[in-house]
Coordinates of C-alpha atoms in Angstrom, one line a residue:
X1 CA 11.8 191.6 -21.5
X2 CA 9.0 190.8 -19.4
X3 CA 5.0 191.2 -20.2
X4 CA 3.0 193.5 -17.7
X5 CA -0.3 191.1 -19.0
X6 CA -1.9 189.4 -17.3
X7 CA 0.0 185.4 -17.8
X8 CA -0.6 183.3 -20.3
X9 CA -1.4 179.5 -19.2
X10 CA 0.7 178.4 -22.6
X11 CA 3.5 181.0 -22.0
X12 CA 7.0 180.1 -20.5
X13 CA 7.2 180.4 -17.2
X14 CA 9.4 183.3 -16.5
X15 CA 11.7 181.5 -13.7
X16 CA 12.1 178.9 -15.7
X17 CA 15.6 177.6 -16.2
X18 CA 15.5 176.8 -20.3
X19 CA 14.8 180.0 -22.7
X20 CA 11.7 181.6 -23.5
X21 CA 10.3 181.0 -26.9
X22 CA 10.3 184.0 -29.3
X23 CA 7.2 185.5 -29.8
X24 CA 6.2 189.5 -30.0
X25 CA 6.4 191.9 -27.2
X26 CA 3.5 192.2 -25.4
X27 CA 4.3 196.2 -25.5
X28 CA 6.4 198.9 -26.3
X29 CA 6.0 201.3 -29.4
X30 CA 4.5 199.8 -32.8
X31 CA 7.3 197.9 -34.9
X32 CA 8.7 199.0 -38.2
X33 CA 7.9 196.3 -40.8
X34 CA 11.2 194.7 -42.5
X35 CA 12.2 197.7 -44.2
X36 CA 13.5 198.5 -41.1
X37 CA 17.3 197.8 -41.7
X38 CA 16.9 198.2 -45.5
X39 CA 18.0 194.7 -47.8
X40 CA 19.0 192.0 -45.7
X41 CA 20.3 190.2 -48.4
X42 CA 24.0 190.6 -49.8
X43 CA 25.2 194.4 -48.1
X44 CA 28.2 196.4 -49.2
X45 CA 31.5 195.0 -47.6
X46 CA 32.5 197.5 -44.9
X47 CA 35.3 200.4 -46.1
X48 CA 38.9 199.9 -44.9
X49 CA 39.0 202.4 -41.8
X50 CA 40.8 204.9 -42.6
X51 CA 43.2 206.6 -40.5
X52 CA 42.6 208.2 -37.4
X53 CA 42.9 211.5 -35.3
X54 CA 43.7 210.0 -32.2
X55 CA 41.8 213.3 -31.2
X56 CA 38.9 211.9 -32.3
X57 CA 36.3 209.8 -30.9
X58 CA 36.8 206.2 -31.8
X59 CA 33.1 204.7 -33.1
X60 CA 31.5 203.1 -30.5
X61 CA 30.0 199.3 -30.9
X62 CA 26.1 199.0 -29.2
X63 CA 25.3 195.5 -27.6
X64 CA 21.9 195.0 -27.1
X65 CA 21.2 192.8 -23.6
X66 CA 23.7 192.7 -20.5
X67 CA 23.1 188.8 -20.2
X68 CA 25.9 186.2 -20.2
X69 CA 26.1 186.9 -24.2
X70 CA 25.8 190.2 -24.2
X71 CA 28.5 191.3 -21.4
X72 CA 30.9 188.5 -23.2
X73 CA 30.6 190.1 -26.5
X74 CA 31.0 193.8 -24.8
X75 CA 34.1 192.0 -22.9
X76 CA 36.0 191.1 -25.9
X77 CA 35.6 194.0 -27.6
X78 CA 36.4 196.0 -25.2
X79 CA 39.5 194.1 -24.3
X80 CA 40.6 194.0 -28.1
X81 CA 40.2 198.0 -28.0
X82 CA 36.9 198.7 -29.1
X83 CA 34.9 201.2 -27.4
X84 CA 31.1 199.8 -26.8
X85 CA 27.9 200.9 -25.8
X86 CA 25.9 198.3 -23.9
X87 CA 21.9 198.7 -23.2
X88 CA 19.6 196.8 -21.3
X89 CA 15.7 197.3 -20.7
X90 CA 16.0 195.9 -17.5
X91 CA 17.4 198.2 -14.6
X92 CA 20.0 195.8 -13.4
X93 CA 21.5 192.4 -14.3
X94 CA 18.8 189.7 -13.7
X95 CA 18.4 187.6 -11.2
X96 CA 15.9 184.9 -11.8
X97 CA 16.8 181.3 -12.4
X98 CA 17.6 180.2 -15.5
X99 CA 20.9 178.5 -16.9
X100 CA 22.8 176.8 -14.7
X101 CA 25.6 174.3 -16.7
X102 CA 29.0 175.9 -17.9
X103 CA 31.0 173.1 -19.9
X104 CA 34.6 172.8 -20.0
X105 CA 35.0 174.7 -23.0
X106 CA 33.2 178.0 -21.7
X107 CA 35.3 177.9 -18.7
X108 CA 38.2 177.7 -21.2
X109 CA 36.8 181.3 -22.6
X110 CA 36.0 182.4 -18.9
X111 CA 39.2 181.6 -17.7
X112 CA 41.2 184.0 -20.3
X113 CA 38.5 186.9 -19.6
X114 CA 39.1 186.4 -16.1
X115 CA 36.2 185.3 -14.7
X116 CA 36.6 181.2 -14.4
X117 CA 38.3 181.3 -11.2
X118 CA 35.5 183.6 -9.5
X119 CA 32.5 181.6 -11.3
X120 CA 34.2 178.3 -10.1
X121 CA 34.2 179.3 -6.3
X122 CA 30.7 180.0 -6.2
X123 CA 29.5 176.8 -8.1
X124 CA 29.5 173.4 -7.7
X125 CA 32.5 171.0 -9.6
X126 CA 30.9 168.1 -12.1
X127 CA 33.5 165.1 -11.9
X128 CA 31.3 162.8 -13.4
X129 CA 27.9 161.7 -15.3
X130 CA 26.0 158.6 -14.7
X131 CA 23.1 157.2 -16.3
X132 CA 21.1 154.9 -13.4
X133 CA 17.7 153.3 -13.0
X134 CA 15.0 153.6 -10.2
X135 CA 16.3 150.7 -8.6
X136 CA 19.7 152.3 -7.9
X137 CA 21.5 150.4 -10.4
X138 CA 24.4 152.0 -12.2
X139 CA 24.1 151.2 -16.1
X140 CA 27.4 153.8 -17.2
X141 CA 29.5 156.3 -15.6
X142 CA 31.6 158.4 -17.6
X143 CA 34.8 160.5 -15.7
X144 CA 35.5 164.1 -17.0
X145 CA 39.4 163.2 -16.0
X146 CA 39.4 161.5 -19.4
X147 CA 39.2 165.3 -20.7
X148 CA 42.7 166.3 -18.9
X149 CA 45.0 167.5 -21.8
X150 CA 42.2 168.7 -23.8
X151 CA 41.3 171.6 -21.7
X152 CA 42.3 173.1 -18.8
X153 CA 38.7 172.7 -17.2
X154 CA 38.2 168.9 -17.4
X155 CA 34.9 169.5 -15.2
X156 CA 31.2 170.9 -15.9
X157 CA 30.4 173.7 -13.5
X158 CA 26.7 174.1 -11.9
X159 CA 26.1 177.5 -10.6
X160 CA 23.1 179.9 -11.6
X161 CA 24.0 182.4 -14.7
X162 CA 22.9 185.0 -12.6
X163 CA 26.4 184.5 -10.4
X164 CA 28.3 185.2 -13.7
X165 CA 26.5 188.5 -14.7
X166 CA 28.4 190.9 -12.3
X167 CA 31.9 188.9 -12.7
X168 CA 31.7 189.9 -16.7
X169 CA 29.8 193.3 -15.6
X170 CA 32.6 194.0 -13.3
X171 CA 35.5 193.5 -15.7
X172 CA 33.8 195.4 -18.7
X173 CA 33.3 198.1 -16.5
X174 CA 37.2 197.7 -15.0
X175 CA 37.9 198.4 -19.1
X176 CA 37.4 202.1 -19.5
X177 CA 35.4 201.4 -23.2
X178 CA 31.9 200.9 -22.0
X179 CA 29.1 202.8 -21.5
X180 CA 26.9 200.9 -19.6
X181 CA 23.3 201.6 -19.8
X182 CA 20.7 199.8 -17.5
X183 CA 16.6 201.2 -17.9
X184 CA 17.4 201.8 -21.9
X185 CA 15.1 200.4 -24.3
X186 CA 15.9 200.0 -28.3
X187 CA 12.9 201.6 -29.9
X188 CA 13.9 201.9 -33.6
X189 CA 17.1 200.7 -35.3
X190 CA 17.8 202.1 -38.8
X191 CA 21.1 201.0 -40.9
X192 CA 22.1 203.8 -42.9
X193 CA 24.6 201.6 -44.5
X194 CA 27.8 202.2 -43.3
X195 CA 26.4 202.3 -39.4
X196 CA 23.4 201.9 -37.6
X197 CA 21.3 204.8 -35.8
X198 CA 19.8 203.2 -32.6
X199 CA 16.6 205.4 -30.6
X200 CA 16.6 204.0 -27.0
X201 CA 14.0 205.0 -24.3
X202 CA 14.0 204.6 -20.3
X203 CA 11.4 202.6 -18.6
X204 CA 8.9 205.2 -18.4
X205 CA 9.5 206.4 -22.4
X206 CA 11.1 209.4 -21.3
X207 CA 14.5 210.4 -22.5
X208 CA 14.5 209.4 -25.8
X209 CA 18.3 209.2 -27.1
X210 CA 19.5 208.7 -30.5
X211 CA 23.1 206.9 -31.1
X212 CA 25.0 206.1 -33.7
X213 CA 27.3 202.9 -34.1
X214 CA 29.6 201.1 -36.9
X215 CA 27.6 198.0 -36.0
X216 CA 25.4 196.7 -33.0
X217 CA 24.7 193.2 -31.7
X218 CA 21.9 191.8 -30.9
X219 CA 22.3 189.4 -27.7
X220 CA 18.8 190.5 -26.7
X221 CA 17.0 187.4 -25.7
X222 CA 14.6 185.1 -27.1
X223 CA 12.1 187.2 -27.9
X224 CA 15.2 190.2 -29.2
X225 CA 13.6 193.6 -30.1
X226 CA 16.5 193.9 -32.8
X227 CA 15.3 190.3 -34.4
X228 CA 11.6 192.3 -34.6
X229 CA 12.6 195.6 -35.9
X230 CA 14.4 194.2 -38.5
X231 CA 11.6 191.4 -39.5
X232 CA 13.4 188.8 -39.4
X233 CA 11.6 185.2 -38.3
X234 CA 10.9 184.8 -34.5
X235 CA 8.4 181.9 -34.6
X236 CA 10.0 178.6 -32.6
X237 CA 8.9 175.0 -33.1
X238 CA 7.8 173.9 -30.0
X239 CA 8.8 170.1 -28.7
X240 CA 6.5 167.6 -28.3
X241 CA 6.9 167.6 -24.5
X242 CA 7.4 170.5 -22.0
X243 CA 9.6 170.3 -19.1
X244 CA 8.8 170.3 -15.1
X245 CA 11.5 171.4 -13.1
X246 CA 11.5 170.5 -9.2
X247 CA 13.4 172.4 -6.6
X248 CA 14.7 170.8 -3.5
X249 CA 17.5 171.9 -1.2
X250 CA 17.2 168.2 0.3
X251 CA 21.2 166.8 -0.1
X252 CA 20.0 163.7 -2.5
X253 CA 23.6 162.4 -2.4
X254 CA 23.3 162.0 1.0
X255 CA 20.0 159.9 0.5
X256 CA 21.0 157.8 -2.3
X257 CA 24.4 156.2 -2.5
X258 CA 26.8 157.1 -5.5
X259 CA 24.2 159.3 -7.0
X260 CA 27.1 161.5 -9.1
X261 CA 25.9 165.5 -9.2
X262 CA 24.5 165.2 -13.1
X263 CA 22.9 161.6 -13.4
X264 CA 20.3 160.7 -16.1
X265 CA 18.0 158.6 -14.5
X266 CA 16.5 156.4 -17.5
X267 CA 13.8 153.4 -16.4
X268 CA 10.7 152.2 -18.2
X269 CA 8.7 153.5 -15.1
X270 CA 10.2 156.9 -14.9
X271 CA 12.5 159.3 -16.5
X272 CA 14.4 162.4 -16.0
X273 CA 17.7 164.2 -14.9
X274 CA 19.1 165.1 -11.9
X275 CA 21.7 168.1 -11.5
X276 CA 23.5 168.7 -7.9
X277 CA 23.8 172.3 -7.2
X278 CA 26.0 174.2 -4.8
X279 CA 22.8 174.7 -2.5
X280 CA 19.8 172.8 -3.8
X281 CA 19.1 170.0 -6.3
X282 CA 17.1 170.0 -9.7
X283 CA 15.1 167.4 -10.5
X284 CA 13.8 167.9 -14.8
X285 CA 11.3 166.0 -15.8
X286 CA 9.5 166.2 -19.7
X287 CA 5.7 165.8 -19.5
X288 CA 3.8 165.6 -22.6
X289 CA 2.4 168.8 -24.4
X290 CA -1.2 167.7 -23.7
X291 CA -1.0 167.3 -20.0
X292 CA -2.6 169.9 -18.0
X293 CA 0.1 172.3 -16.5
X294 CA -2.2 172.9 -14.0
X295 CA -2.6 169.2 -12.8
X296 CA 1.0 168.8 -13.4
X297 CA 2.2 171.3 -10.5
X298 CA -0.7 170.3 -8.1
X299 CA 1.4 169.6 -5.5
X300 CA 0.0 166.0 -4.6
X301 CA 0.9 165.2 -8.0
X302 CA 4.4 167.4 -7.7
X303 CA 4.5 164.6 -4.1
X304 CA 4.1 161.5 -6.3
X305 CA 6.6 161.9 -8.8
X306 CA 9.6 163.0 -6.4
X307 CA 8.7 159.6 -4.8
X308 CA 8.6 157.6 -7.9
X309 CA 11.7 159.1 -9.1
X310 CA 13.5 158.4 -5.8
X311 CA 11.0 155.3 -4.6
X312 CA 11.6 154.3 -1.1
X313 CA 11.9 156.2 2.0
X314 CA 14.5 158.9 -0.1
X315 CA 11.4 159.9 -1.7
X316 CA 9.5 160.8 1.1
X317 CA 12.1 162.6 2.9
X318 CA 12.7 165.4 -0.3
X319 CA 11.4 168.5 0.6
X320 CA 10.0 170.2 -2.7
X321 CA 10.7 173.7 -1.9
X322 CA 9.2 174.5 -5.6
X323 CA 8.1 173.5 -9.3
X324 CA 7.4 174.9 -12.1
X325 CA 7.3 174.0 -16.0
X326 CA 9.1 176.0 -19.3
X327 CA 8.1 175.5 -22.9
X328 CA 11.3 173.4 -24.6
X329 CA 11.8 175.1 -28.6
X330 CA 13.8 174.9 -31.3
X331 CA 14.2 178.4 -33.5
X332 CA 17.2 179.0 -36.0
X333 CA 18.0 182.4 -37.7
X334 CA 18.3 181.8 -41.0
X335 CA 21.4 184.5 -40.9
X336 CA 22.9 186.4 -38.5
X337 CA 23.2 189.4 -39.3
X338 CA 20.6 191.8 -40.7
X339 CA 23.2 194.5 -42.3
X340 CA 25.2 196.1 -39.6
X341 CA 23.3 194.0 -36.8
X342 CA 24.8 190.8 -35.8
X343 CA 22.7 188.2 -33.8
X344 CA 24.1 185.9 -31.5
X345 CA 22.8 183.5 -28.5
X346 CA 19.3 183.3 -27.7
X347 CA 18.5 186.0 -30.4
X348 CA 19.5 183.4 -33.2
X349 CA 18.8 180.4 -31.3
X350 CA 17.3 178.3 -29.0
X351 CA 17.7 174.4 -28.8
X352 CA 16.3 172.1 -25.8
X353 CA 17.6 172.7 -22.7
X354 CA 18.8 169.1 -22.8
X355 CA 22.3 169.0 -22.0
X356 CA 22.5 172.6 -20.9
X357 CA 23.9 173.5 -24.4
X358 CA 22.2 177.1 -25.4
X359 CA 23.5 179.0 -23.1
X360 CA 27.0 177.9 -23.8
X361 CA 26.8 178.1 -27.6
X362 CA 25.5 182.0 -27.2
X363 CA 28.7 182.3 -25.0
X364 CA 30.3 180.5 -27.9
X365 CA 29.0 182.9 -30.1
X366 CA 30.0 186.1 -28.3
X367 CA 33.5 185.1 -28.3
X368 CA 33.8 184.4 -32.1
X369 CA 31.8 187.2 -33.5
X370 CA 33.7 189.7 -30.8
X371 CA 36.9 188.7 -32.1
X372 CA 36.3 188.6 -35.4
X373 CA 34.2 192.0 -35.3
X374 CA 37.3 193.8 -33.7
X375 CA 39.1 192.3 -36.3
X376 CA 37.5 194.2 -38.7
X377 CA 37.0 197.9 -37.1
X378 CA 40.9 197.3 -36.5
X379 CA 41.0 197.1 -40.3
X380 CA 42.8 194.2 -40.4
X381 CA 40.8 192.4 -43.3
X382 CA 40.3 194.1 -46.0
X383 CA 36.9 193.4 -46.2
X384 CA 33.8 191.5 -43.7
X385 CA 34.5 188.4 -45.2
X386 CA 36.4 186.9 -41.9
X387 CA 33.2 188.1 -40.1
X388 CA 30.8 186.7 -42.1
X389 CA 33.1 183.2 -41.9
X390 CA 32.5 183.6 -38.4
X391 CA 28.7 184.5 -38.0
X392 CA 28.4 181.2 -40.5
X393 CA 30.2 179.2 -38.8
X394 CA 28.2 179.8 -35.5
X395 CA 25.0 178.8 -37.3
X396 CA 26.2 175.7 -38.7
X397 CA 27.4 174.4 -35.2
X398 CA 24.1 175.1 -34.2
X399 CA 22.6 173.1 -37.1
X400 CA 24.9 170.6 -37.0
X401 CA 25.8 169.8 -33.5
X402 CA 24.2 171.4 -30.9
X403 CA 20.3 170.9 -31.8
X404 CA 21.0 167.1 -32.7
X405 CA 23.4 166.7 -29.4
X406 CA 20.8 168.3 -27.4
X407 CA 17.9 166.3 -29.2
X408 CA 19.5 163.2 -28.9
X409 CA 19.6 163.3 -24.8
X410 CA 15.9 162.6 -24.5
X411 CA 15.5 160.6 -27.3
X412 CA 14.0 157.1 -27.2
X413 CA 13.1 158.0 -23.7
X414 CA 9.1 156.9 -24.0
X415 CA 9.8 153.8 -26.2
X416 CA 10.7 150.3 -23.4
X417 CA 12.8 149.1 -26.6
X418 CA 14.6 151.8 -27.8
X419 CA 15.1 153.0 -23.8
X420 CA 17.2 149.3 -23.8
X421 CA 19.1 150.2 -26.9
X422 CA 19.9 153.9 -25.1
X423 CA 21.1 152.2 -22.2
X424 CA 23.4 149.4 -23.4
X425 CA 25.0 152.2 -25.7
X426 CA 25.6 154.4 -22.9
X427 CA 27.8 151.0 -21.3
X428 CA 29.5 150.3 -24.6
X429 CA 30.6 153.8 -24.4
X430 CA 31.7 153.6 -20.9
X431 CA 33.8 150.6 -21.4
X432 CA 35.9 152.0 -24.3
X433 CA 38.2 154.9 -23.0
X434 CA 38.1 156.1 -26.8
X435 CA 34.4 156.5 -27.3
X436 CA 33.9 157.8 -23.7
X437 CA 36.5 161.0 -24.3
X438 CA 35.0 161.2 -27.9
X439 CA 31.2 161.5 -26.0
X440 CA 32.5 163.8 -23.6
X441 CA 34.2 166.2 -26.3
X442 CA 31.1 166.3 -27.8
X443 CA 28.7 166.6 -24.7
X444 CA 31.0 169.7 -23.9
X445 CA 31.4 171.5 -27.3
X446 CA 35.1 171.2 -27.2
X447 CA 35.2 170.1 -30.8
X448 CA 32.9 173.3 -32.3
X449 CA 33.9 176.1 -29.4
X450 CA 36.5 178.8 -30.2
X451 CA 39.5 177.9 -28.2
X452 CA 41.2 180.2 -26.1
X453 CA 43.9 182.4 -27.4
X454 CA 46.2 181.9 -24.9
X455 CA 48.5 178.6 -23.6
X456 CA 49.4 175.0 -24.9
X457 CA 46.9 173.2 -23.3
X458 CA 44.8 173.4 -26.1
X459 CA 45.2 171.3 -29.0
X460 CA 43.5 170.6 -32.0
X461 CA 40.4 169.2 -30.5
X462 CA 38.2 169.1 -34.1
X463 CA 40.5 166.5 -35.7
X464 CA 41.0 164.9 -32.6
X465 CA 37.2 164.5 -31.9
X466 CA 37.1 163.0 -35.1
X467 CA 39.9 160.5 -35.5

């Protein structure tokens, strides 16, 4: 959701590639305090269905947010059965900049809703990942081959999320079960207990509707309206640096030789990452919190640290074609679910964009609460238990993998001695074909994803991991 005020100096910049940090809407009608949903404490398990008319109409799911989370959770529903109701406040998918890294295991989910093959075409295959100095020296490459048997996508993808939205749109809509509603706005959510009664708006506040639904979920952003209404915690700890991201559609693997399409450039003098796109580069760079944002993107300064990071003539021939900076957060529901909402990507969490793991984990989380949530209006438990398992277990691989895998990329990076340690690590791993798949697993979530439902390829990739 954006915010008509005038911008905040301190805020996130809204193209930037890495999540906003929750905070409260800058408008829209006054918030319900957390009564809103009732308890959010232990709820009453959900009834057995019983049996149905097939005259009548079967109860219709609401996802909240048409991003890469929302329209995967809509998708599996819908393709288990389950009619769904999807809203967005936005009047059509998004297109600014923002995530851009798909790892082997989301292609893995992509691929068996249909939409790898399409996403692949348009992006740009990762083969391998380097870590390298300013001086052009090599210090470890690492070759996603090593992945072959463990998935049937032993790549990462780079392509903009924004190409992924209509492939997903497009195949819920090829369903029959959704109602797809751009322009709506969720104004006031109240859990009656065995449902929850939903009062959208259009853009203008017009056209109030009321709907009613078994259970909703909330993949509405960083700063979700759901999360608010139901006052639950939105307040993010904010990193001690902030991140500059440069733009150039200059082909750097043309100017510097072997530079691999995701290389973590790690020197005493200079650090930061560089991902190969299918039409431009990014260069990411942390700054620290107390540098002026302002002095930062001056674009002399912008000038002088493309050429440091890429000394030499390469340097001088990169044309910036733009910067900008994003606010890097941690935030962590302590639940998610609030009664008959369920929470899931950036509306439960946000990590560092380090490692372009977020993203993935919300598409992560889409998958496993869809399946398990159709699981349940099918009446195959006899109770939510299997959902709650599943909504658990999404927030402990957040706790417990992605925030300290993403954490971990950038660590050491302004200490000379630790930068060392970093470095001669990355080699040992390199140099043992063990530790380098058992990195890789890891960099990719293969060892904490869902894994598809479908073909042998797959095999038990948590005890694996871990052997």
């Amino acid at each position: 959701m954006s915010d008509p005020t005038a911008p905040d100096p301190t805020a996130p910049d809204p193209t930037a590639c890495g999540p906003s940090v929750p905070g409260p809407t800058a408008s829209g009608p006054s918030v319900p305090g957390p009564t809103a949903f009732g308890p959010t404490t232990p709820h009453p398990a959900a009834p057995r269905p019983a049996a149905r008319n097939p005259t009548t109409p079967r109860p219709t799911v609401a996802v909240v947010g048409a991003g890469p989370v929302g329209l995967t959770a809509a998708l599996v529903l819908a393709r288990s059965g389950v009619p769904v109701t999807l809203l967005e406040t936005t009047d059509a998918p998004a297109t600014a900049s923002r995530a851009s890294t798909f790892h082997p295991s989301t292609l893995d989910l992509l691929d068996e809703l249909g939409v790898a093959a399409a996403l692949g075409r348009r992006g740009r295959t990762v083969d391998r990942v380097q870590w390298r100095d300013l001086d052009g020296v090599v210090h470890a490459e690492l070759d996603y081959s090593l992945l072959a048997g463990h998935t049937g996508h032993p790549y990462r993808l780079h392509v903009e999320q924004s190409v992924l939205t209509p492939l997903l749109l497009a195949e819920l809509a090829a369903t029959g079960l959704a109602d797809i509603r751009f322009g709506a706005t969720v104004t006031e959510a109240d859990d009656t207990g065995d449902g929850v009664r939903l009062r959208t708006e259009d853009a203008a506040g017009r056209g109030a509707t009321t709907t009613r639904h078994p259970y909703v979920v909330a993949a509405d952003g960083s700063r979700s309206r759901l999360r608010e209404l139901a006052g639950l915690p939105g307040t993010a700890d904010e990193y001690p640096d902030y991140a500059l991201r440069v733009i150039t559609e200059t082909p750097l693997d043309d100017l510097v030789p072997g530079l691999a399409p995701l290389a973590y450039v790690r020197d005493r003098r200079a650090s930061y990452s560089a991902l190969g796109m299918p039409d431009h580069w990014r260069l990411i760079f942390r700054i620290p919190r107390g540098v002026a944002r302002d002095a930062v993107l001056a674009p002399d300064a912008v000038r002088a640290r493309v050429e440091q990071a890429l000394p030499g003539a390469p340097g001088r021939a990169v044309r910036v074609a733009d910067a900008h900076t994003y606010r890097l957060a941690r935030f962590l529901l302590p639940r998610y679910r609030a009664g008959r909402v369920l929470f899931a990507g950036d509306a439960a969490h946000l990590t560092s964009t380090a490692g372009g793991l977020n993203m993935n984990c919300g598409i992560h989380d889409a998958v496993e609460t869809g399946r398990a949530l159709a699981a349940v209006l099918r009446g195959d438990p006899a109770d939510e238990a299997p959902l709650d398992a599943a909504l658990a277990r999404r927030r402990s691989v957040v706790e417990t993998a992605v925030v300290p895998r993403s954490e971990a990329r950038t660590a050491g990076l302004g200490d000379t001695a630790e930068l060392a340690d970093r470095l001669a690590s990355s080699r040992r791993t390199a140099e043992d074909p063990r530790s380098a798949t058992d990195y890789l697993l890891k960099a990719s979530l293969l060892d904490v994803a869902p894994r598809p439902l479908k073909g042998d390829a797959h095999a038990d990739l948590v005890s694996q991991a871990h052997r």
